[in-house]
Short mmCIF file of C-alpha atoms in Angstrom, two decimals:
data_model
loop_
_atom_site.label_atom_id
_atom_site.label_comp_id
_atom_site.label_asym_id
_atom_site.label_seq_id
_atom_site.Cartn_x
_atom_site.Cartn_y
_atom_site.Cartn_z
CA UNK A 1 20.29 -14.22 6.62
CA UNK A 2 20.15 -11.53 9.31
CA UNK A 3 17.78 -8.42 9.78
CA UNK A 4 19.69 -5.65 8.26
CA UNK A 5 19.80 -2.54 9.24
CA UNK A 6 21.21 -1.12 12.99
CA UNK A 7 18.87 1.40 13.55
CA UNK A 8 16.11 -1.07 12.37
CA UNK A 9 17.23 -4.39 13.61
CA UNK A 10 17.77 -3.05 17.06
CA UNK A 11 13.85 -2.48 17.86
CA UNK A 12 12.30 -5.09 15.68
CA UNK A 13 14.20 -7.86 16.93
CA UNK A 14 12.95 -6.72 20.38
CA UNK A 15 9.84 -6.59 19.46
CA UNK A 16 10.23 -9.92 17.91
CA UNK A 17 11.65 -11.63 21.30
CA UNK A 18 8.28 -10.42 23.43
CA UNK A 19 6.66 -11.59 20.16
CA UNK A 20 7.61 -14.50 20.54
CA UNK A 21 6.82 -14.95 24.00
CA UNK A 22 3.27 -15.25 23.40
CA UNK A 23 1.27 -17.81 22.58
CA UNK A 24 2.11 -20.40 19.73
CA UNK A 25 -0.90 -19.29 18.12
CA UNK A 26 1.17 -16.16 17.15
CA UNK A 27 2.37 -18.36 14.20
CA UNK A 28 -0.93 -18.58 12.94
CA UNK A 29 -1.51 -18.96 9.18
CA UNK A 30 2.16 -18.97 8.03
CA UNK A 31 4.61 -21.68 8.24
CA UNK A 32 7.75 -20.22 9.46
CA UNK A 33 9.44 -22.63 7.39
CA UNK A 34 8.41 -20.34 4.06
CA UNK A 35 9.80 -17.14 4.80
CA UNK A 36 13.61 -16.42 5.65
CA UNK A 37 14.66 -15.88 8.53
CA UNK A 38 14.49 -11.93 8.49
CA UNK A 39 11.15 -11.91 7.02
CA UNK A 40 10.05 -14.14 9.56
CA UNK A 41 11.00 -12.05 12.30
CA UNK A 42 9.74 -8.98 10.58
CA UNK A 43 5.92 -10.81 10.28
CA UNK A 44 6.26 -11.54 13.92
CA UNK A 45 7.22 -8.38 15.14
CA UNK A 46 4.24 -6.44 12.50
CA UNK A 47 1.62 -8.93 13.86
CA UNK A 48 2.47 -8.24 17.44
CA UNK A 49 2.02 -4.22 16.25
CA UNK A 50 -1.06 -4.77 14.58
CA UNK A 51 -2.64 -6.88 17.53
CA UNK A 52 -1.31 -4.40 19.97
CA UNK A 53 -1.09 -0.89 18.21
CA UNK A 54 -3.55 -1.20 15.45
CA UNK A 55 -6.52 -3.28 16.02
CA UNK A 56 -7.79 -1.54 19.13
CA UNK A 57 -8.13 1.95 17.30
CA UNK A 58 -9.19 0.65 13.80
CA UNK A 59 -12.65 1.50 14.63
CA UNK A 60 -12.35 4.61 16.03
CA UNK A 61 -9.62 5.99 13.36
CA UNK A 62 -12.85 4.94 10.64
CA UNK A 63 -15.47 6.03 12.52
CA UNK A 64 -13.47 9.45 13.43
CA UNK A 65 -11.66 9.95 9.51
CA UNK A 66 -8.67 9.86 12.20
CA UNK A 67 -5.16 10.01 10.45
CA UNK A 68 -2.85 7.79 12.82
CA UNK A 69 0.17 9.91 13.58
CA UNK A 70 0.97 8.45 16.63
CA UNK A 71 0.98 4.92 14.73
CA UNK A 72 2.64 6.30 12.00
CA UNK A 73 5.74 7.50 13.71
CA UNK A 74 5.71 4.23 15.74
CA UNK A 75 5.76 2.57 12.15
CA UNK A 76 8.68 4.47 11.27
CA UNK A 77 10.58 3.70 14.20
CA UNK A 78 10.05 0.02 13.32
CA UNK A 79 11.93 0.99 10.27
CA UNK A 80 8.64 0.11 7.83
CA UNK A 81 8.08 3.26 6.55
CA UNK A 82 11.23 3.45 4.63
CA UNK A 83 11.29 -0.40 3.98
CA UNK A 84 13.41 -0.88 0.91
CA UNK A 85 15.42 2.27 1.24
CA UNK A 86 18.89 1.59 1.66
CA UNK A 87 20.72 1.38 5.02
CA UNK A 88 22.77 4.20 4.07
CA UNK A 89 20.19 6.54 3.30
CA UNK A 90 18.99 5.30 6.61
CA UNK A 91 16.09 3.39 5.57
CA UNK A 92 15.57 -0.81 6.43
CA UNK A 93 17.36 -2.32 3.43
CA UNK A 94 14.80 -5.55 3.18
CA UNK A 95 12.94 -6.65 -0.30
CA UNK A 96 10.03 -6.61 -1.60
CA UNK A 97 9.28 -10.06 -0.33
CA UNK A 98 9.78 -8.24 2.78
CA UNK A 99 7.46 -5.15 2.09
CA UNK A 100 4.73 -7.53 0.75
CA UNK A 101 4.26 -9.16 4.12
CA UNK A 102 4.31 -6.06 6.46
CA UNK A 103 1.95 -4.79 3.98
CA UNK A 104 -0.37 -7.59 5.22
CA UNK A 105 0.35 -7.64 8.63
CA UNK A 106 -0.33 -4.22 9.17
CA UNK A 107 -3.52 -4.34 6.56
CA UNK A 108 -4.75 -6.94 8.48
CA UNK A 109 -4.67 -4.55 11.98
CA UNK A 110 -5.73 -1.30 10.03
CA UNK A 111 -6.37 -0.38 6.53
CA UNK A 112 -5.90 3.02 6.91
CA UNK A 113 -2.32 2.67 8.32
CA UNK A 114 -1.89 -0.16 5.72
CA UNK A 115 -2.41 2.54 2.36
CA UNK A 116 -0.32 5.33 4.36
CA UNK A 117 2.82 2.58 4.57
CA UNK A 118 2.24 1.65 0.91
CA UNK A 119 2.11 5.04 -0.35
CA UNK A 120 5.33 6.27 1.63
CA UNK A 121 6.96 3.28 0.68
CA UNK A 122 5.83 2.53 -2.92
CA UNK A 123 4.56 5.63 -4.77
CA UNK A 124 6.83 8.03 -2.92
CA UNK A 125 10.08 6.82 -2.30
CA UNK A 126 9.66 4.31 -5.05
CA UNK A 127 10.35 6.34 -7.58
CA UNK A 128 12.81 8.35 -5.76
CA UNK A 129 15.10 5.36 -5.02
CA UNK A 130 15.09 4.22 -8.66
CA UNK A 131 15.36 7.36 -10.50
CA UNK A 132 16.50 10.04 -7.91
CA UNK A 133 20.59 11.22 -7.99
CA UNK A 134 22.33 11.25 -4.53
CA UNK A 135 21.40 15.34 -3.31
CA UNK A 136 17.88 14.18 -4.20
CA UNK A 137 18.21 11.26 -2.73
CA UNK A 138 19.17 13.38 0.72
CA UNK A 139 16.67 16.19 0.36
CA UNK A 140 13.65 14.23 -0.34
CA UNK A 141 13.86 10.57 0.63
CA UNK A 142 16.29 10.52 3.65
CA UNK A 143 13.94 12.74 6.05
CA UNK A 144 10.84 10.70 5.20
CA UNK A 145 11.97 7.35 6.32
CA UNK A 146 10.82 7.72 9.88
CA UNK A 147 7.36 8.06 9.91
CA UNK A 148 8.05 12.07 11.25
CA UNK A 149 7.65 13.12 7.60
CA UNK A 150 5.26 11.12 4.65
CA UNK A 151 5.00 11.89 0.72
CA UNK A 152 2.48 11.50 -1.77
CA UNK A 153 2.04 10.91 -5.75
CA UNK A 154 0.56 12.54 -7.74
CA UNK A 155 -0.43 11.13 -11.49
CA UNK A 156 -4.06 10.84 -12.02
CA UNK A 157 -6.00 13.87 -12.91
CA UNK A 158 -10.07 15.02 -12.46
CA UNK A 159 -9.99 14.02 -16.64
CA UNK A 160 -8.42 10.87 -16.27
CA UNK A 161 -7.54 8.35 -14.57
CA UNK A 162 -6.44 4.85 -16.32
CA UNK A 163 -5.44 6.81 -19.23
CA UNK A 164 -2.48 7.97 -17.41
CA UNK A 165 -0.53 8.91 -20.53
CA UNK A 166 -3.22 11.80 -21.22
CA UNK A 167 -1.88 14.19 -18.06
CA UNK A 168 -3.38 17.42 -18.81
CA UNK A 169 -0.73 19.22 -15.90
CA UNK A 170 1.73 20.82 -17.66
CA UNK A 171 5.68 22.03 -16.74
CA UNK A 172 7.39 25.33 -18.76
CA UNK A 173 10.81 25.47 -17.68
CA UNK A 174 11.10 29.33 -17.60
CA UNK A 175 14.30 31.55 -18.50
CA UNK A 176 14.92 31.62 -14.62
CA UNK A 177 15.31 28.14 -14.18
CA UNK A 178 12.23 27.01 -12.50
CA UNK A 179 9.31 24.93 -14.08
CA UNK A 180 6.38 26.64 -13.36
CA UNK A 181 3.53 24.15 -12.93
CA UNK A 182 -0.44 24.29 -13.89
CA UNK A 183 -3.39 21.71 -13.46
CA UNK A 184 -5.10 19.53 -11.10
CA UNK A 185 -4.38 15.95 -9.69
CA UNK A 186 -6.84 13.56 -8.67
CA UNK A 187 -7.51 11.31 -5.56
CA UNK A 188 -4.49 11.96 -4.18
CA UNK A 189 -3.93 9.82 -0.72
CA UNK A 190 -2.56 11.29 2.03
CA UNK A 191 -2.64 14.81 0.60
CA UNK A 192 -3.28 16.74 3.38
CA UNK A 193 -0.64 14.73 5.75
CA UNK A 194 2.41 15.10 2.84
CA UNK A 195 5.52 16.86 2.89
CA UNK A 196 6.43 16.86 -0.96
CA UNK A 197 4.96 14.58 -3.72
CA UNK A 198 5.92 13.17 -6.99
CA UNK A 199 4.45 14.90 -9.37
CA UNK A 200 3.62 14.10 -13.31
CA UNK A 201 3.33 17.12 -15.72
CA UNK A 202 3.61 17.32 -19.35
CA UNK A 203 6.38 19.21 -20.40
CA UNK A 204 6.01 18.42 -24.23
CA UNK A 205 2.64 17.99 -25.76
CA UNK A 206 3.51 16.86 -29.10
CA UNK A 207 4.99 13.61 -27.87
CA UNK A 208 2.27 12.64 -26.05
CA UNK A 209 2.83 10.00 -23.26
CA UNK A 210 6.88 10.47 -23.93
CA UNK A 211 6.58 13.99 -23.28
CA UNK A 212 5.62 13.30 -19.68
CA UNK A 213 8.12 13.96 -16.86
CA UNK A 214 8.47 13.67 -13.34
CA UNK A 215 9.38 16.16 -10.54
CA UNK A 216 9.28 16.87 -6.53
CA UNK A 217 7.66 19.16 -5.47
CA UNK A 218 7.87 20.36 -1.57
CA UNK A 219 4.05 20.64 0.78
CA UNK A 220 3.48 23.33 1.76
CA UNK A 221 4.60 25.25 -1.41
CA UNK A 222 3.35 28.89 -3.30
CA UNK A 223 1.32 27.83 -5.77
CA UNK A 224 0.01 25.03 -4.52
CA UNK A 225 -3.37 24.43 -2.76
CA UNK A 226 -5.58 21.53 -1.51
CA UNK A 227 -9.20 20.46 -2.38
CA UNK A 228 -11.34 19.22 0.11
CA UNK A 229 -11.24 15.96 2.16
CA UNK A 230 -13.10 13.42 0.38
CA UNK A 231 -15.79 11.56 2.27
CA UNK A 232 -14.79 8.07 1.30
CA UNK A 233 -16.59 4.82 1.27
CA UNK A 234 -13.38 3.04 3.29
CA UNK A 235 -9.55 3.55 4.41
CA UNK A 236 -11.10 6.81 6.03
CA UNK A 237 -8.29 7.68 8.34
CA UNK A 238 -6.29 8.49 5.22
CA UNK A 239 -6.87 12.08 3.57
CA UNK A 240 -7.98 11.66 -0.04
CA UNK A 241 -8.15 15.08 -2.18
CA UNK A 242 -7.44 17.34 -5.08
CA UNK A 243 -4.21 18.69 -5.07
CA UNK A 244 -3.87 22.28 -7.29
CA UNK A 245 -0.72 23.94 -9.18
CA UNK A 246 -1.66 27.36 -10.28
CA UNK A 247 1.59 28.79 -11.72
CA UNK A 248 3.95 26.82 -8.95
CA UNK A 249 7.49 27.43 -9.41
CA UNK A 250 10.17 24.48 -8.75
CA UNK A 251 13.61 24.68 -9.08
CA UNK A 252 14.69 22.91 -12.36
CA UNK A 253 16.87 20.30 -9.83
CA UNK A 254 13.63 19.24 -8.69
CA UNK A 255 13.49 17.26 -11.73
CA UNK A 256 13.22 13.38 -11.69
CA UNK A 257 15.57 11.39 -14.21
CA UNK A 258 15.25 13.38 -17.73
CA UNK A 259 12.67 15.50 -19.25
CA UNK A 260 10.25 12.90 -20.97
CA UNK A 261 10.70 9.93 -18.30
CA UNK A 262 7.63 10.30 -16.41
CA UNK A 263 5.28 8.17 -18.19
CA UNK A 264 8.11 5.21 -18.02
CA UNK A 265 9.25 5.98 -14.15
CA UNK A 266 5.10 6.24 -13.43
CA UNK A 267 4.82 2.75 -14.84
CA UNK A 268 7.53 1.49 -13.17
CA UNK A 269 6.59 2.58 -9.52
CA UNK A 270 3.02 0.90 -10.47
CA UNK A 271 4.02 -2.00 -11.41
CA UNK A 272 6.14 -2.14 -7.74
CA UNK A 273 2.95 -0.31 -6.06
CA UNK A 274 0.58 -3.47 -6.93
CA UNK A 275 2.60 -5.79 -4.76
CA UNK A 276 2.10 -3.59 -1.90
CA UNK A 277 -1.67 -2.97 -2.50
CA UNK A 278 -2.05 -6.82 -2.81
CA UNK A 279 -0.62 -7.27 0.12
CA UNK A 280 -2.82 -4.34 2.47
CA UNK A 281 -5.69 -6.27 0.12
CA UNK A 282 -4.53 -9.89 1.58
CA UNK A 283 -4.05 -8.18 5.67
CA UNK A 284 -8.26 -7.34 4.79
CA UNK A 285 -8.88 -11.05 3.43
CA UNK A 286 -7.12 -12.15 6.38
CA UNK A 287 -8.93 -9.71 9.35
CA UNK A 288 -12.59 -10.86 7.21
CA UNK A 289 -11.60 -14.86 7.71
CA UNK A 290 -10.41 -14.11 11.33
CA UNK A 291 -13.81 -12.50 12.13
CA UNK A 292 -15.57 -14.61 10.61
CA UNK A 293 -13.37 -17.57 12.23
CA UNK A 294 -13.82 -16.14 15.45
CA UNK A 295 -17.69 -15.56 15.51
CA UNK A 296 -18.39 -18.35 14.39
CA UNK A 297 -17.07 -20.38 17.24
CA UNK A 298 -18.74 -18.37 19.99
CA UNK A 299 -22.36 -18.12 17.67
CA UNK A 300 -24.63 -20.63 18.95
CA UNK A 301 -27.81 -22.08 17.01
CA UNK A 302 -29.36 -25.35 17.12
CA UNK A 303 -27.42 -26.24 20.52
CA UNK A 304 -24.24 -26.06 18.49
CA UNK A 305 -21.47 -23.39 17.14
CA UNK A 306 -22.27 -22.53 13.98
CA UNK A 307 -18.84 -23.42 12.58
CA UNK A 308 -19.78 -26.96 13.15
CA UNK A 309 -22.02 -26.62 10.50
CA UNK A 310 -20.93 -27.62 6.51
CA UNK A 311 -22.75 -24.44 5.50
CA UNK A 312 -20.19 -22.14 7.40
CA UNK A 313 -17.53 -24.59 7.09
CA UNK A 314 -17.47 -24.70 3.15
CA UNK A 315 -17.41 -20.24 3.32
CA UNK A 316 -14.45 -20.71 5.60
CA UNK A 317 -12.37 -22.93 3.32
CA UNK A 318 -13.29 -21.07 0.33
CA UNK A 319 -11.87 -17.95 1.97
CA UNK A 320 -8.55 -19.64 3.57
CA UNK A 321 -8.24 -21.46 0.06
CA UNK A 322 -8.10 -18.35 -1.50
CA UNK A 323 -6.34 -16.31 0.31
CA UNK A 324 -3.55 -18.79 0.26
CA UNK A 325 -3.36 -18.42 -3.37
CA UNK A 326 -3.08 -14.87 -3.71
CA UNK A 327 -0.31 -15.15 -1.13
CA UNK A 328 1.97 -17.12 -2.93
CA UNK A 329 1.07 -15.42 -5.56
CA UNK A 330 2.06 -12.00 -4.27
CA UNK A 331 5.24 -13.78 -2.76
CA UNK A 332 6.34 -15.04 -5.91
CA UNK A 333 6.08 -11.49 -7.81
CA UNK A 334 7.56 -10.09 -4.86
CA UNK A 335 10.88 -12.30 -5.06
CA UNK A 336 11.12 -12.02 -8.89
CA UNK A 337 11.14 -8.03 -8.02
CA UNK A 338 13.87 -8.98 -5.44
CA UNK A 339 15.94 -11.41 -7.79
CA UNK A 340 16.23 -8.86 -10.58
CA UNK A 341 13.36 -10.57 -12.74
CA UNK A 342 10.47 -9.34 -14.87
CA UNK A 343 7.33 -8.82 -12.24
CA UNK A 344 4.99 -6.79 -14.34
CA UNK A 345 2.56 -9.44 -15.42
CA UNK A 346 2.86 -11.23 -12.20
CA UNK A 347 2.46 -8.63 -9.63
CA UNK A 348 -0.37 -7.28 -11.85
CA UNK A 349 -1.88 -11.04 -11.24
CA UNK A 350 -0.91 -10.48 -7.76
CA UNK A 351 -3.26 -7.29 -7.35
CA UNK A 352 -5.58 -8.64 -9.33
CA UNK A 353 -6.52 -11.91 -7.49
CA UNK A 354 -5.48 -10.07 -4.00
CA UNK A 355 -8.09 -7.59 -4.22
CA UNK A 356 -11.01 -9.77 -5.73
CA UNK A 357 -10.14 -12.17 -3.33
CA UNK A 358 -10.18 -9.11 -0.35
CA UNK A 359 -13.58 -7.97 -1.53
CA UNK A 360 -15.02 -12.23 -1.17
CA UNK A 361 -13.78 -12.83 1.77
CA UNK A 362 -15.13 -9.34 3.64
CA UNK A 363 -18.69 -10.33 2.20
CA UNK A 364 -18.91 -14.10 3.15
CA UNK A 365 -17.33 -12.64 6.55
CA UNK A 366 -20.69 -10.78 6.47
CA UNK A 367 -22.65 -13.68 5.66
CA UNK A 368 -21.39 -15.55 8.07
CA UNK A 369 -21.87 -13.26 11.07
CA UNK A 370 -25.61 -12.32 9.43
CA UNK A 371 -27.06 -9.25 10.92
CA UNK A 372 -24.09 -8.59 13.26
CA UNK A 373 -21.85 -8.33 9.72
CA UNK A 374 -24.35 -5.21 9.28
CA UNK A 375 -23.44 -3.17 12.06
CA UNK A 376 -20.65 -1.41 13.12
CA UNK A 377 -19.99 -3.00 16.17
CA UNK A 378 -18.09 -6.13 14.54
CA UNK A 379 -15.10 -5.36 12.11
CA UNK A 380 -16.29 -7.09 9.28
CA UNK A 381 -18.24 -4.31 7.78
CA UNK A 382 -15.74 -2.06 8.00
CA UNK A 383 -13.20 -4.74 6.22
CA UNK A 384 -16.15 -4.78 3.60
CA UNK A 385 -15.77 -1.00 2.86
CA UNK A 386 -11.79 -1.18 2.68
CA UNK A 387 -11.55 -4.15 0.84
CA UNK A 388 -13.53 -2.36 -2.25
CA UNK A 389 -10.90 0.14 -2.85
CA UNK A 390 -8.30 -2.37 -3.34
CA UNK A 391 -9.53 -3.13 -6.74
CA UNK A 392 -9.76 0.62 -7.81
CA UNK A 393 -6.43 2.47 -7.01
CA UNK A 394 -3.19 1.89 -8.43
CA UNK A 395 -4.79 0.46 -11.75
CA UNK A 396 -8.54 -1.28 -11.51
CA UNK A 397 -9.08 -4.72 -11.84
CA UNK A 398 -9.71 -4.16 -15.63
CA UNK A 399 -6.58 -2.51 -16.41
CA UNK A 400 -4.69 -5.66 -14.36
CA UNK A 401 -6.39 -7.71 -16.75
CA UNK A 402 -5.21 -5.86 -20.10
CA UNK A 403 -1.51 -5.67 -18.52
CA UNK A 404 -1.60 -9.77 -17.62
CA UNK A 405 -2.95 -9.91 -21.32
CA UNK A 406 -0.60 -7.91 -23.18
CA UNK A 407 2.48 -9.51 -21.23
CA UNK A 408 0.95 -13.25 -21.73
CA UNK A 409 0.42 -12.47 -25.58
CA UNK A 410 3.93 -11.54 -25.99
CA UNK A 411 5.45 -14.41 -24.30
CA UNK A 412 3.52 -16.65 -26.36
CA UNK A 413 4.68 -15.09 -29.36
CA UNK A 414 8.30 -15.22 -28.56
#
């Protein structure tokens, strides 16, 4: 296998090469015996990024509530903003195996630029590239492939949030041709940085969840306004915020598949989304262990680093041990995605173990470094705050657990 792409293989294989200059230890915690040989390169070349372009101004872009443009657009010439897009539309052409380990590698430099890659790639274009017919195609995912322009998505609602069926938005298509648009979503990421979002609205109440559809709508836009910058606990270089339609007019070709899809197309870029957010969950589990790796070789008690000690020795295994698992576990829903399989269940078991294991491994990072885990000048306190979110968004631990459920009870009963 080769990396794909022209315009994308060009600069990451060159990236790769001084990659691979460096030190052995570059390799790290991955084998390169388990991933092809694209993927490979493509971890390489996003670990030499996040040493080099991400790590150093972590801090300051959480500190500052700093969105990374500069970062971004350096993302997007890498090609990784526009991931599984296809070459033609001028986007990478990789997997989702692919996806799932950038996702880490540039979660592990930055949060924050790890949730604006996942929400350009997954939420945004996600639906797009599945459901989108070719002029859309052009007009809204070509142009945001290259880190100049980013989308955002926009389902949950001030009213509701896992109860996604129960959008209170609504969509009239008018006599003119043009759905005019009224209500409120919710949490929105990258709000203030987007060009155009997807969009849910009702456009038929009395069918409930099937009465749900999908639409783009273009940022800025008449009708539609912004709510304020949310103050967040972690991820702060992203803008978070209320996003208002008061009687916004869209053209009736702004429409995503049929009237009455949304519900199904919002489930379906979910389920996709979760491998993504498991793996900017795994790039935190992996930046705690490092940290807490690293500390503990240069702390010094009892005439002896502390990671010669069982204590710290056992929190360190614990963490590598699981960390490990939700890899391959991610990897696995991520090539049944690729392979034309059923993922749902799995990449919901992905997220699910990903993020728990994200929010363990940022707290015994603390533990380990003790008072220094408190303060802002070591990482790990910040990896604490980020990690927390990763069991929230794109469906909370709970609702993973009730869509691992229902799929488990069904295969048992055929």
């Amino acid at each position: 296998r080769r990396v794909r792409g022209g315009r994308v293989a060009r600069p990451l294989l060159q990236r790769c090469a001084t990659s691979l200059q460096r030190d052995t230890a570059v390799a790290r915690h991955i084998s390169t015996t388990m991933l092809p040989e694209d993927v490979e390169l493509l971890r390489t070349t996003c670990w030499d990024f996040a040493e080099n372009e991400l790590k150093p101004i972590a801090g300051d872009i959480d500190k500052e509530h700093k969105y990374p443009t500069e970062q971004v657009k350096m993302m997007g010439e890498l090609g990784l903003m526009g991931m599984v897009a296809p070459e033609e539309l001028g986007g990478a052409g990789m997997g989702y195996l692919a996806y799932a380990v950038a996702m880490e590698e540039i979660s592990r430099g930055c949060a924050t630029a790890g949730v604006i890659l996942s929400v350009n790639n997954s939420l945004y274009l996600g639906p797009l590239l599945d459901n989108a017919n070719q002029e859309q195609l052009e007009k809204w995912a070509s142009p945001f492939l290259d880190g100049d322009h980013v989308g955002c998505f926009c389902l949950s609602e001030p009213g509701n949030g896992s109860d996604a069926g129960a959008a209170s938005t609504t969509a009239v298509l008018r006599d003119s041709g043009h759905y005019e648009l009224n209500g409120a979503k919710a949490w929105i990421t990258n709000g203030y940085e987007s060009e155009a979002a997807v969009v849910f609205a009702t456009t038929d109440k009395s069918l409930k969840h099937k009465g749900i559809s999908a639409f783009v709508v273009p940022k800025p836009h008449e009708g539609v306004s912004l709510g304020k910058k949310e103050d967040k606990l972690g991820i702060r270089g992203s803008s978070t915020c209320v996003i208002n339609f008061d009687n916004c007019l869209i053209d009736e070709s702004n429409l995503l598949g049929k009237a009455g899809d949304g519900f199904k197309i919002a489930m379906r870029t979910l389920d996709a989304g979760r491998i993504g957010v498991a793996g900017q969950a795994l790039g935190i589990a992996q930046a705690s262990l490092e940290c807490a790796v690293t500390y503990s070789q240069q702390r010094q008690a009892f005439g002896k680093p502390i990671s010669a000690m069982q204590t710290i020795q056992n929190k360190l295994a614990d963490m590598e041990c699981k960390i490990w698992g939700a890899r391959l576990m991610n990897w696995h829903a991520a090539n049944l995605k690729d392979n034309g399989h059923p993922f749902s269940k799995e990449a919901a078991m992905a997220k699910l173990v990903a993020s728990e294991t994200a929010t363990y491994c940022a707290h015994q990072a603390i533990q380990v470094l003790g008072g220094m885990g408190y303060v802002s000048d070591m990482p790990a306190e910040r990896h604490y705050r980020d990690a927390r979110i990763t069991e929230i968004y794109e469906g909370t631990s709970e609702i993973q657990r009730l869509v691992i459920a229902g799929n488990l009870l069904k295969e048992m009963v055929q």
